[in-house]
Coordinates of C-alpha atoms in Angstrom, one line a residue:
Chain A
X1 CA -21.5 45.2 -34.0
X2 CA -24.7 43.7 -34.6
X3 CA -27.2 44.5 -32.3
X4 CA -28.6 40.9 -30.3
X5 CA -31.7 42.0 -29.8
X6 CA -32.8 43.0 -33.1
X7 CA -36.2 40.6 -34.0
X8 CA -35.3 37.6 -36.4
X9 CA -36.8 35.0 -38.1
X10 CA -37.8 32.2 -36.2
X11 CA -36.5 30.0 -39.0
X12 CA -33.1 29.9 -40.9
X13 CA -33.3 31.2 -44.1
X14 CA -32.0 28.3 -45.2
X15 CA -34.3 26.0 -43.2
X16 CA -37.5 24.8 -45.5
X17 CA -38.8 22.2 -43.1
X18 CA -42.0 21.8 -43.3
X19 CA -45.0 21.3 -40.8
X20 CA -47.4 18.8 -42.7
X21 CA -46.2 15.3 -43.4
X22 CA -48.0 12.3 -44.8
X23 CA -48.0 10.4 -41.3
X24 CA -50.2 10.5 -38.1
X25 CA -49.1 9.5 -35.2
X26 CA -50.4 5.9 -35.4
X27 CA -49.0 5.8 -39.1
X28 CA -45.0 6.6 -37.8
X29 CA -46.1 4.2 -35.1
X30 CA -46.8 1.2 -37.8
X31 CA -44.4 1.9 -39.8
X32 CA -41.4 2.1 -36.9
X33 CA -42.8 -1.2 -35.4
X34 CA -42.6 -3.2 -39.1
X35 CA -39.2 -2.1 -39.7
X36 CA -37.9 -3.1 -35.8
X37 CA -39.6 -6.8 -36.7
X38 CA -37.4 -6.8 -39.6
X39 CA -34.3 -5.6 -38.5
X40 CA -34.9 -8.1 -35.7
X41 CA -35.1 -10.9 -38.1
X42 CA -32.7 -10.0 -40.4
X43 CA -30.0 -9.5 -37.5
X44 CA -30.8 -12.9 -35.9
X45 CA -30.5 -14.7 -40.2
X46 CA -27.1 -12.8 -40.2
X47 CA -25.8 -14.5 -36.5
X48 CA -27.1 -17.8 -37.6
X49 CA -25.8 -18.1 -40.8
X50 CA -22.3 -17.0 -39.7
X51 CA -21.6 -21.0 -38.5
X52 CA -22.7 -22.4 -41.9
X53 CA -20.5 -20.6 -44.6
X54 CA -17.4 -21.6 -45.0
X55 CA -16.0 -18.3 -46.8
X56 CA -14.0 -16.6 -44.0
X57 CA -14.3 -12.9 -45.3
X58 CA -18.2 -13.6 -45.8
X59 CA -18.1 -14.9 -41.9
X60 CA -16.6 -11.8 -40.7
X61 CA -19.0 -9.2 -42.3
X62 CA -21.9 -11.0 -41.2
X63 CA -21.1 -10.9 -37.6
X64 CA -20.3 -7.0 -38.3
X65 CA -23.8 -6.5 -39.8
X66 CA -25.6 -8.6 -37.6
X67 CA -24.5 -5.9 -35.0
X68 CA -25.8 -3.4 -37.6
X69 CA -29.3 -4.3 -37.6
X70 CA -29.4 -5.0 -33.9
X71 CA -28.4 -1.7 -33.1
X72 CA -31.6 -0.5 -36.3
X73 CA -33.7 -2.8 -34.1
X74 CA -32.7 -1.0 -30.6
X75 CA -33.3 2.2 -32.0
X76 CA -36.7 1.6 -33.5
X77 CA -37.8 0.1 -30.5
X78 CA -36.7 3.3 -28.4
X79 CA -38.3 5.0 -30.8
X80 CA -42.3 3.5 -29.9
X81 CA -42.8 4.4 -27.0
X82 CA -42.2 7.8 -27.7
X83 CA -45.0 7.5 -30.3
X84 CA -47.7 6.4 -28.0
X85 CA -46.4 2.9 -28.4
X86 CA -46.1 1.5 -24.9
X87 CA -46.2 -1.7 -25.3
X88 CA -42.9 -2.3 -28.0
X89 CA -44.3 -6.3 -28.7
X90 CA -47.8 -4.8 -30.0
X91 CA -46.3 -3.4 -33.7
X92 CA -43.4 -5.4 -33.9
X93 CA -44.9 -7.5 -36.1
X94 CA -44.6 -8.6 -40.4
X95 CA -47.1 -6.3 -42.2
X96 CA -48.7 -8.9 -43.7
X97 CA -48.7 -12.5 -44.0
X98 CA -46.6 -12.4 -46.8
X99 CA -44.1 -10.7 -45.5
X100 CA -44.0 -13.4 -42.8
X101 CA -43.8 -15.7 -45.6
X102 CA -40.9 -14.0 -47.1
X103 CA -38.7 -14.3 -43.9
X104 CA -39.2 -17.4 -43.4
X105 CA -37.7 -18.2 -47.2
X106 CA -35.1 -15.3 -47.1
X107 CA -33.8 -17.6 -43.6
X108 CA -34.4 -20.8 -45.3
X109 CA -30.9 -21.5 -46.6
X110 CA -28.2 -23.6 -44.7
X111 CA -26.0 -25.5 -46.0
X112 CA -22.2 -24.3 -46.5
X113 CA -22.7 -24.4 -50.5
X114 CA -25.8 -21.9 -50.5
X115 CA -23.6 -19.0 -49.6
X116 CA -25.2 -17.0 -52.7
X117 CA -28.6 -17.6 -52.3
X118 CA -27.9 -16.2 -48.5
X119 CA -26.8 -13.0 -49.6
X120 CA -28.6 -12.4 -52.3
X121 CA -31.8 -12.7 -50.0
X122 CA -30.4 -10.1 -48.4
X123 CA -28.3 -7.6 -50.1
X124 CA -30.2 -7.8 -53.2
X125 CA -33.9 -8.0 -52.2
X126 CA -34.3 -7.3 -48.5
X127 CA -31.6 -4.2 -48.0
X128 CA -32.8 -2.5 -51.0
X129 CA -36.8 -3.2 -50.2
X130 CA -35.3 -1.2 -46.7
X131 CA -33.6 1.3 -48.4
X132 CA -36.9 2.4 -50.4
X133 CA -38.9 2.1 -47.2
X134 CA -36.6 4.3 -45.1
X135 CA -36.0 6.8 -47.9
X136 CA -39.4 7.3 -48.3
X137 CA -40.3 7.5 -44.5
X138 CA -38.1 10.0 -44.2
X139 CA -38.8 12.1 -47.4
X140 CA -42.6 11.5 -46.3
X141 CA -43.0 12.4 -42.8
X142 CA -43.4 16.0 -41.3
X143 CA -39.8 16.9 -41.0
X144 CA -40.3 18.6 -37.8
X145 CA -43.1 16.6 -35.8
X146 CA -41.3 13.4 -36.7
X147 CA -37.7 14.8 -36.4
X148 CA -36.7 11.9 -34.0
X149 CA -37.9 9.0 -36.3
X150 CA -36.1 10.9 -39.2
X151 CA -32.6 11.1 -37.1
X152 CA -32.4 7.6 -36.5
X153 CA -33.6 6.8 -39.9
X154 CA -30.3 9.2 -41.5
X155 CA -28.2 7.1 -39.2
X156 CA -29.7 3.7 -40.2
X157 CA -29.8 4.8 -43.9
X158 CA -25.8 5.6 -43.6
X159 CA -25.3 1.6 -42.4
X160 CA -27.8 0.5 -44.9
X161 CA -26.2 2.0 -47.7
X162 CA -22.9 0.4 -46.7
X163 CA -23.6 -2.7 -45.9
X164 CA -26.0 -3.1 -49.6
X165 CA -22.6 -2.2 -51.3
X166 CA -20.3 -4.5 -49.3
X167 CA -23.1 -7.3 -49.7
X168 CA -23.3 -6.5 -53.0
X169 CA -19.2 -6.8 -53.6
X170 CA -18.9 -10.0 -51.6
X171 CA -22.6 -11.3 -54.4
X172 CA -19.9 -10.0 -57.4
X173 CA -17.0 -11.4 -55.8
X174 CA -18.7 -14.6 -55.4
X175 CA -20.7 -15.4 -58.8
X176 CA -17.9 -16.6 -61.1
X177 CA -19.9 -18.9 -63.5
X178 CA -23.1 -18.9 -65.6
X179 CA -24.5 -21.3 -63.5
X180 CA -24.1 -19.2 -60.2
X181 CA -25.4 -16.0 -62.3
X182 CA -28.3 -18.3 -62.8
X183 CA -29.1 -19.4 -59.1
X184 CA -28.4 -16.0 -58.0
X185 CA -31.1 -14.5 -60.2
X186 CA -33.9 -17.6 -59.3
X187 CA -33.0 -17.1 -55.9
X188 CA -33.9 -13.0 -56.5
X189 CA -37.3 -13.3 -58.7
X190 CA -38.4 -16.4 -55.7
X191 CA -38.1 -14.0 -53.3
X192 CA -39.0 -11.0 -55.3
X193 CA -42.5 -12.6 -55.7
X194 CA -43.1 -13.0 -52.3
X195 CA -42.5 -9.5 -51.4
X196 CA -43.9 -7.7 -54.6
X197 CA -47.1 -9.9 -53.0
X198 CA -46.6 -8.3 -49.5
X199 CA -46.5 -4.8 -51.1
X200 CA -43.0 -4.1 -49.3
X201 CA -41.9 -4.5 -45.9
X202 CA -44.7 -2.5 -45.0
X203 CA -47.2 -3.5 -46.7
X204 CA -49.2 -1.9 -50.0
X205 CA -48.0 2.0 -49.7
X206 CA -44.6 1.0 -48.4
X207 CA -43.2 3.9 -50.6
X208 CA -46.4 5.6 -51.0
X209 CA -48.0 4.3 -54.3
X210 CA -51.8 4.1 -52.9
X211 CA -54.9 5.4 -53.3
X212 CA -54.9 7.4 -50.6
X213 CA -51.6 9.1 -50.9
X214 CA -51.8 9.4 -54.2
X215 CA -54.9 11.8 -54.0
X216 CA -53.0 13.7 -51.2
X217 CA -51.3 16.5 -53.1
X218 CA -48.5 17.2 -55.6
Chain B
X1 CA -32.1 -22.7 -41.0
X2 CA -32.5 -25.1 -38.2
X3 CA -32.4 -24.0 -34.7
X4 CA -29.0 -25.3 -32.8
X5 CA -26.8 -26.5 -35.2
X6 CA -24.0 -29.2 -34.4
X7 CA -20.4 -28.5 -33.8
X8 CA -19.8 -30.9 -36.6
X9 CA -21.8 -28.5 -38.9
X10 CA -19.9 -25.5 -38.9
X11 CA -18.4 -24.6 -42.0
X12 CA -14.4 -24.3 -43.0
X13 CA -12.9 -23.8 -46.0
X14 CA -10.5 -26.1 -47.2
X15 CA -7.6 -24.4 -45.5
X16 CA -8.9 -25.9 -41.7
X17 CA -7.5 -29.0 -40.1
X18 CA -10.2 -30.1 -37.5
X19 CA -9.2 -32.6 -34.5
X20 CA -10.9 -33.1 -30.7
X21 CA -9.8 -31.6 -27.9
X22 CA -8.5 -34.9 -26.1
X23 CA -6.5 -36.0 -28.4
X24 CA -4.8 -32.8 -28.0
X25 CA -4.5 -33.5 -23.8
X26 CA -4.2 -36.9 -24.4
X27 CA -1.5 -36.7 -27.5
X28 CA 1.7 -39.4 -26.1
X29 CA 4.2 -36.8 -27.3
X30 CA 2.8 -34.4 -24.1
X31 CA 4.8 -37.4 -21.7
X32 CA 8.2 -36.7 -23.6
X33 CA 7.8 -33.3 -23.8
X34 CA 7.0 -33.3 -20.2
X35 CA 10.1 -35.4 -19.1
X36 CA 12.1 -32.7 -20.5
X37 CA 13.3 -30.5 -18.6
X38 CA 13.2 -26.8 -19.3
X39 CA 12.2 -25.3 -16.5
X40 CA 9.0 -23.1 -16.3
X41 CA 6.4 -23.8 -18.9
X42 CA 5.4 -20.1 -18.5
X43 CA 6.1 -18.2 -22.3
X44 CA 9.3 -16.6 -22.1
X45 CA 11.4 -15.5 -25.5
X46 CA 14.5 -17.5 -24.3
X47 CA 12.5 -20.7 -24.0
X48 CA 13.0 -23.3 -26.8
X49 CA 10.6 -22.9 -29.3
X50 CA 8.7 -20.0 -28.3
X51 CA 8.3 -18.4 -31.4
X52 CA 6.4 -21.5 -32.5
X53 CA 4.6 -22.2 -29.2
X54 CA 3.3 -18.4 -29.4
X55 CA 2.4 -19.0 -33.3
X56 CA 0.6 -21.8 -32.0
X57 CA -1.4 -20.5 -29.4
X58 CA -1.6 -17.6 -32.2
X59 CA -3.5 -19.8 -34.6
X60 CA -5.8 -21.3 -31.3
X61 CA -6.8 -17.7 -30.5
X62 CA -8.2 -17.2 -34.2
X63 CA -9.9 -20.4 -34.1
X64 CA -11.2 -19.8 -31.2
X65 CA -12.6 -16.7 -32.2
X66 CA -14.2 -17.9 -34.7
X67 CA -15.9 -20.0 -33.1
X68 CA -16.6 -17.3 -30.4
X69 CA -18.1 -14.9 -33.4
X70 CA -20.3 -18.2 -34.4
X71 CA -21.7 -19.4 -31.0
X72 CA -22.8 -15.6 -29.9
X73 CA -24.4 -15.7 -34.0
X74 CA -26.5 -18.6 -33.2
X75 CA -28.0 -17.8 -29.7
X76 CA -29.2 -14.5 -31.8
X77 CA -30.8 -17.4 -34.1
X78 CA -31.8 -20.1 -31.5
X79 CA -33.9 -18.5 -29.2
X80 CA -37.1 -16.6 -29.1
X81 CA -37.9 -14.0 -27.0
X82 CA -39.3 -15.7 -24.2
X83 CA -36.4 -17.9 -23.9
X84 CA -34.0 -14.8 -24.4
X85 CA -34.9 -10.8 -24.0
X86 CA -34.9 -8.8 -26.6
X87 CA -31.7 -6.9 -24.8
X88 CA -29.7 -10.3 -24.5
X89 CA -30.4 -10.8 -28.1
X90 CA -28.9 -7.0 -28.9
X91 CA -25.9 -7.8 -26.7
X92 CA -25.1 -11.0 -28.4
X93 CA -25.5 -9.5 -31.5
X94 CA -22.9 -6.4 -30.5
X95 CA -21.1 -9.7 -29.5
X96 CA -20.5 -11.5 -33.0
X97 CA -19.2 -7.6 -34.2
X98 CA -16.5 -7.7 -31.0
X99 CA -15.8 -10.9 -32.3
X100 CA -15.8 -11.0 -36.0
X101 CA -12.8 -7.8 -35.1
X102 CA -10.9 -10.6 -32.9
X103 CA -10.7 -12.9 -35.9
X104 CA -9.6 -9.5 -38.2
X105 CA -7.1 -8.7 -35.6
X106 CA -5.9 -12.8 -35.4
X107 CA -5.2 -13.3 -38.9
X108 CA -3.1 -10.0 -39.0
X109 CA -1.6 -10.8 -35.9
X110 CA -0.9 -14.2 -37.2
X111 CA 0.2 -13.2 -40.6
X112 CA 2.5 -10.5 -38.2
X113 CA 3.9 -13.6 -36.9
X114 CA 4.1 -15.9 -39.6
X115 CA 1.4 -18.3 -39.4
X116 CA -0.8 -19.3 -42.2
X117 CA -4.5 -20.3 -41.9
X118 CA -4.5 -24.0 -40.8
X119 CA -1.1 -24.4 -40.5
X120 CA -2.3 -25.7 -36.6
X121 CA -5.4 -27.9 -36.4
X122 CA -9.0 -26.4 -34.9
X123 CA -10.7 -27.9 -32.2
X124 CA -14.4 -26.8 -31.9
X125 CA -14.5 -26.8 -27.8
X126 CA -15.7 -23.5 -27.7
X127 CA -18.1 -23.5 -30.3
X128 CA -19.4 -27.0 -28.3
X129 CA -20.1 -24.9 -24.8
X130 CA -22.1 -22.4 -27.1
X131 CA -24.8 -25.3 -28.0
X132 CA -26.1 -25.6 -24.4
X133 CA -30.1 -25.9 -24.6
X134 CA -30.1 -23.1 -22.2
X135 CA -29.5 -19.3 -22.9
X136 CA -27.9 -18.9 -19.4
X137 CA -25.7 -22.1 -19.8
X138 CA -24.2 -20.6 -23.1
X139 CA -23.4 -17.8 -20.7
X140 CA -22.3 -19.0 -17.9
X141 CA -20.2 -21.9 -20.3
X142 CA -19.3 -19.0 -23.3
X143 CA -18.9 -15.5 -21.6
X144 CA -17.7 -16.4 -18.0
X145 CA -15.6 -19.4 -18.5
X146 CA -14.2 -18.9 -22.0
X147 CA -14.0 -16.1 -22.4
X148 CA -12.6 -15.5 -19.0
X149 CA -10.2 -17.7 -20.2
X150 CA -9.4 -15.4 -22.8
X151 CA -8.6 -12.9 -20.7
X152 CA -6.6 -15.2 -19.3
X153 CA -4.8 -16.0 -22.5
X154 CA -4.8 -12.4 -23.9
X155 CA -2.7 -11.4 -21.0
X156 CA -0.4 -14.0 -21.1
X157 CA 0.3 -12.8 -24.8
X158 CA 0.3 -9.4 -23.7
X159 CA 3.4 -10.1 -21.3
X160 CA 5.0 -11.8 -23.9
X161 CA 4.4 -9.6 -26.9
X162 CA 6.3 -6.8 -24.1
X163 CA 9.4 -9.2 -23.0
X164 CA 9.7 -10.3 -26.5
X165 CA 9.8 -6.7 -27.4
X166 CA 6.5 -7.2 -30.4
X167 CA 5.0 -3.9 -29.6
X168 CA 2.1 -5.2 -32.6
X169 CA 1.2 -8.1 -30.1
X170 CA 1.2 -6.1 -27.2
X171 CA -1.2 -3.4 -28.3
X172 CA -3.3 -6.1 -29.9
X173 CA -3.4 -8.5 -27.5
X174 CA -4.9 -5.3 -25.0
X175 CA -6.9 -3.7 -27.6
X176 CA -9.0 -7.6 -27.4
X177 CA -8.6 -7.7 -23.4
X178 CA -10.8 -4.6 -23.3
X179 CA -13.2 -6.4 -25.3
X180 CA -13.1 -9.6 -23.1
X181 CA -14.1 -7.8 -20.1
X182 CA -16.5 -6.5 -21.4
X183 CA -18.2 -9.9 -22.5
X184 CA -17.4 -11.7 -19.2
X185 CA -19.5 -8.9 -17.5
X186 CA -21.8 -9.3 -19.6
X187 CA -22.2 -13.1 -18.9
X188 CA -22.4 -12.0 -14.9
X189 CA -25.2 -9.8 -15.5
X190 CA -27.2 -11.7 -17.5
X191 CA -26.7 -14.9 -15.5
X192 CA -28.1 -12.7 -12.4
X193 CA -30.7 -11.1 -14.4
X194 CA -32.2 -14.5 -16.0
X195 CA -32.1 -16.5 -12.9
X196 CA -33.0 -14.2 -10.4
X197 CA -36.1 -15.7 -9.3
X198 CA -34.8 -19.1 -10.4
X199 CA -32.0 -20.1 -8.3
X200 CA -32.2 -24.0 -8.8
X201 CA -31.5 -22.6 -13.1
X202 CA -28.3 -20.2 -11.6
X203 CA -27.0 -23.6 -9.7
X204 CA -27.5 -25.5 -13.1
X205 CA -25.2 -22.7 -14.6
X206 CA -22.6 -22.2 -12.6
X207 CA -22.0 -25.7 -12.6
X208 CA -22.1 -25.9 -16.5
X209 CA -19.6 -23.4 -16.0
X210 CA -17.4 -25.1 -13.5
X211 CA -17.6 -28.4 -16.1
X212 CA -16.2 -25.9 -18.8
X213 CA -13.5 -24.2 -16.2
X214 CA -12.3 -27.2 -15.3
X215 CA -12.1 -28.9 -19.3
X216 CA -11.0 -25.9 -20.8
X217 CA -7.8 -25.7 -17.8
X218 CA -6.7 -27.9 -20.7
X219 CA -4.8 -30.8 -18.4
X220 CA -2.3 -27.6 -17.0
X221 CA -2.6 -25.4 -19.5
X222 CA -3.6 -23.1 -17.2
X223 CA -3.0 -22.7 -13.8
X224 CA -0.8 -20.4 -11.5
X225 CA 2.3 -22.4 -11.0
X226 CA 5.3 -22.3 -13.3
X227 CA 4.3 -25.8 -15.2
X228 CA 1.4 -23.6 -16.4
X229 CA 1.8 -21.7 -19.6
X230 CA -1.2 -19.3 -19.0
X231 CA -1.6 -17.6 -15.9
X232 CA -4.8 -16.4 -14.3
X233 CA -5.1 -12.9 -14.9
X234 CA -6.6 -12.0 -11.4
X235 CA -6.8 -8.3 -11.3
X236 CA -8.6 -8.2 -14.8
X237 CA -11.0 -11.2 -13.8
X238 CA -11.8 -8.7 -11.0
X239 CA -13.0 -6.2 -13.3
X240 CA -14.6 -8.1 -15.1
X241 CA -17.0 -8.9 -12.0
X242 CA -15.3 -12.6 -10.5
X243 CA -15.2 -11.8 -7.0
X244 CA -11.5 -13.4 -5.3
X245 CA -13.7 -16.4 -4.0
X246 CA -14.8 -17.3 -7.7
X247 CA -11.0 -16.7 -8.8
X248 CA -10.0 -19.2 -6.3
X249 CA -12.5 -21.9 -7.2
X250 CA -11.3 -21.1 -10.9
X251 CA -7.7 -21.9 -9.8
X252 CA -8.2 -24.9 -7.8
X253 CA -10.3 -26.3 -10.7
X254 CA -7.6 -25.5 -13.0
X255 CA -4.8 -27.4 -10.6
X256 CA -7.2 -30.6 -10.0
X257 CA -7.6 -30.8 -14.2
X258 CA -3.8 -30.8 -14.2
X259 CA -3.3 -33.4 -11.8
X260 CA -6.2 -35.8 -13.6
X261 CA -4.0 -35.1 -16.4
X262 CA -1.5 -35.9 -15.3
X263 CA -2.8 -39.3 -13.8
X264 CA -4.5 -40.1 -17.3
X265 CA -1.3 -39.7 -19.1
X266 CA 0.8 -41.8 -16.6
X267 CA -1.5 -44.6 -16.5
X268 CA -1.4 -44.7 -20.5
X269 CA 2.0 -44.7 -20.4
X270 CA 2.0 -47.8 -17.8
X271 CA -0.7 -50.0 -19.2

C-alpha cells in the first residue's frame, strides 16, 4: 500500500505547463475584448440574415450558429472583468478602423440571391481569421496564469471548428457553376483586403508576427 | 443589411405559397363549413378530416416557426445596445437556436405525417408582430402572445398525437412546449425589466400585445368552448408566468374575436 504521505511532486509528471506566457494582464484584456466585439457582430449578421435567404437548410444553421457566437460573446465578456476589466463596453471594441471597415462589408449583403457572398464572408474569411486568433491566444498565453481565458477558448475553438466545416459544406454545396466559383472568390480577396489591412481581428500581431514578439524568444 | 426589414422581404424558396391572414378568416368557404354540423370543433381522430386538419395546422406550425427563428434573428440585428441590453441580445440569439430546432422538428414531424413543404400556404402574421419599432413590443407581441399561443397550440397537438395514438407527435409536440415556456418567460421578464421605470412604455406593450391576442385568436380559432379547435392551455401559461387574471383577459379576448368573426362573416354573406 502506498504510503499517502510520502512527498511528491507538485506537478504531474505529465504536466509541462508553463509559468511565462507572451501576455500581460492588459494584453489578455485586449485581446478578450476584440474577440467579444466580434463574436457580437458576427452573431447579430447571422440572426439578420436568417429572414433574407431563401435556402431552408442555410436558414436553420444560421439561427444554430447565431446562438454559437452569442454564447463566445457571453463568455468573453465574463471573462473581463475577471482581468481587471470592469467596465465590459471599454475593450469591446474593432482593433482598428479597418476592422470596423471589414464588418461593416462582411454584413453588407441582403438580398435572397447573395446567399454565397454571405457565407463566404464568414466561413471562409472571418471563422478562419478566428480560428488563427484563438489558436494562437491559447498556444501564446501563460497556460497557468491565463488558464480561464484558455478554457473558454478550447470550448469556443470546439464550436468554431464545426461550424467553419458545416459553413464550408453548405459554400461547396452551394457553388455549382463557374460563375458562382467566381463571385465566391471576389467576394473572399474584397474582404481578404480589408482584413490583411487591419492585421487580423486583432490587429498587427494577431498571431504573433511583430517586432516585439518576434525578438521574444525561440 | 438594412435594419428592420419588411414582412414582404423575407425570403422562400420556390416551394412556399404566401397568402394574408384575412383572407384566411375571411375565406366564404368558413360559412359552409360552419353550417355543418359536426359537433365540437375541438381535434379529435374520429372527426372528419382530421388527419388533414392536423397536417394542416402541421404545415402552420413550421411556417410559423420560421418565421419565429427569423423575427428573434432580426431584433439581434435591429437594435443597438442602448435600445436592447447586451443579455436580451444573448437570449434572442439562444432564441433563433430554440427555434431553428422547431422548424427541424416540423418538417420531420410533417414529413411523419405526410405533408410536403408548401403543400398549405404561409401567412407571415408572426413574422409581422416581430417588426414592432420597439424591442419590448416584439416581446410583449412575439414571446407573450405568440408564442403563448404556441403553447397553446402545442398542447392541443400534444392531446391529439395521445388520443390518436402518434406517440412521434406526442413526444415532439412536448419536447417544443418545454421550449415555449421557456420563451414566454422570457418575454415576462424582459417586459418587466425594460419598462420598469417606464410604465407609460409597459401600458404601450401590453396593449400591443392584447392587439396581437386578440388577431391571432384567429376569428375562434382559439378559445375554450367546443367551437374552438385550440384550447387555452392554462396550467402551462401559468408556468410560464401569466397570472389567472391575464389568462382570463386572454380568453375573453379570444371569445370577443370569435364573435366579430362571426358578425364579419354574416354580414358578407347578407350584403
Amino acid at each position: 500500500m502506498s504510503d499517502p504521505f510520502k512527498p511528491r511532486p507538485a506537478f504531474a509528471p505529465w504536466d509541462r505547463r508553463e509559468l511565462p506566457g507572451l501576455f500581460d494582464v492588459e494584453e489578455s484584456a485586449r485581446r478578450v475584448g476584440t474577440y467579444k466585439w466580434i463574436e457580437m457582430r458576427l452573431f447579430e449578421a447571422l440572426g439578420g440574415w436568417v429572414a433574407t435567404v431563401p435556402e431552408l437548410d442555410v436558414k436553420m444553421i444560421l439561427g444554430r450558429h447565431c446562438y454559437h457566437h452569442a454564447w463566445h460573446a457571453e463568455l468573453f465578456d465574463k471573462r473581463l472583468p475577471e482581468l481587471r476589466e470592469m467596465n465590459t463596453e471599454r475593450l469591446c471594441a474593432p482593433a482598428n478602423d479597418a476592422m470596423a471597415e471589414f464588418v461593416e462589408a462582411l454584413r453588407e449583403p441582403e438580398a435572397p440571391e447573395h446567399t454565397i457572398e454571405k457565407l463566404v464572408g464568414v466561413y471562409r474569411v472571418l471563422a478562419p481569421r478566428k480560428i488563427a486568433a484563438y489558436t494562437f491566444h491559447m498556444n501564446a498565453t501563460s497556460k497557468i496564469t491565463d488558464a480561464p481565458t484558455e478554457r473558454s477558448l478550447e470550448f469556443i475553438l470546439q464550436d468554431e471548428l464545426n461550424d467553419w466545416r458545416e459553413g464550408e459544406m453548405l459554400l461547396q454545396s452551394l457553388i455549382d457553376t463557374p460563375d458562382e466559383l467566381e463571385r465566391a472568390m471576389r467576394r473572399q480577396q474584397e474582404l481578404e483586403a480589408i482584413v490583411l489591412r487591419a492585421g487580423g481581428i486583432t490587429g498587427p500581431g494577431t498571431i504573433g508576427v511583430t517586432p516585439e514578439i518576434e525578438g521574444a524568444g525561440v | 443589411m438594412r435594419k428592420q426589414l419588411p414582412p414582404e422581404m423575407l425570403a422562400r424558396d420556390a416551394r412556399f405559397v404566401r397568402t394574408s391572414i384575412m383572407d384566411q378568416i375571411m375565406d366564404p368557404r368558413n360559412q359552409k363549413i360552419a353550417e355543418r354540423n359536426t359537433g365540437s370543433a375541438k381535434l379529435e381522430p374520429g372527426r372528419p378530416a382530421a388527419g388533414d386538419r392536423a397536417r394542416n395546422l402541421m404545415h402552420g406550425i413550421f411556417t410559423g416557426e420560421i418565421q419565429a427563428l427569423e423575427g428573434a434573428g432580426r431584433t439581434t440585428f435591429d437594435f443597438d445596445e442602448t435600445e436592447a441590453p447586451f443579455a436580451l441580445k444573448l437570449d434572442m440569439a439562444r432564441q433563433c437556436w430554440d427555434e431553428a430546432r422547431h422548424v427541424e422538428i416540423s418538417i420531420k414531424l410533417g414529413d411523419w405525417m405526410g405533408t410536403e413543404i408548401g403543400e398549405f400556404s404561409e401567412a407571415t402574421f408572426l413574422y409581422e408582430a416581430a417588426c414592432a419599432p420597439d424591442p419590448v413590443l416584439r416581446l410583449c407581441g412575439v414571446n407573450r402572445a405568440l408564442e403563448g399561443l404556441a403553447i397553446d397550440v402545442f398542447n392541443t397537438m400534444k392531446e391529439f398525437g395521445d388520443v390518436s395514438g402518434d406517440p412521434v407527435l406526442e413526444f415532439c409536440e412536448d419536447w417544443m412546449l418545454a421550449d415555449e415556456v421557456t420563451h414566454v418567460k422570457m418575454g415576462s421578464d424582459w417586459l418587466r425589466r425594460l419598462t420598469a421605470d417606464d410604465p407609460e412604455r409597459r401600458e404601450r406593450a401590453l396593449e400591443f400585445q392584447k392587439t396581437v391576442d386578440k388577431l391571432f385568436s384567429l376569428g375562434g380559432f382559439r378559445g375554450e368552448t367546443d367551437d374552438n379547435p385550440i384550447h387555452l392551455a392554462r396550467k402551462l401559461r401559468q408556468m410560464a408566468g401569466f397570472t389567472t387574471t391575464e389568462i382570463d383577459e386572454i380568453a375573453d379576448l379570444a371569445a370577443q374575436a370569435q364573435a366579430d368573426a362571426q358578425a364579419a362573416v354574416e354580414a358578407a354573406g347578407s350584403a
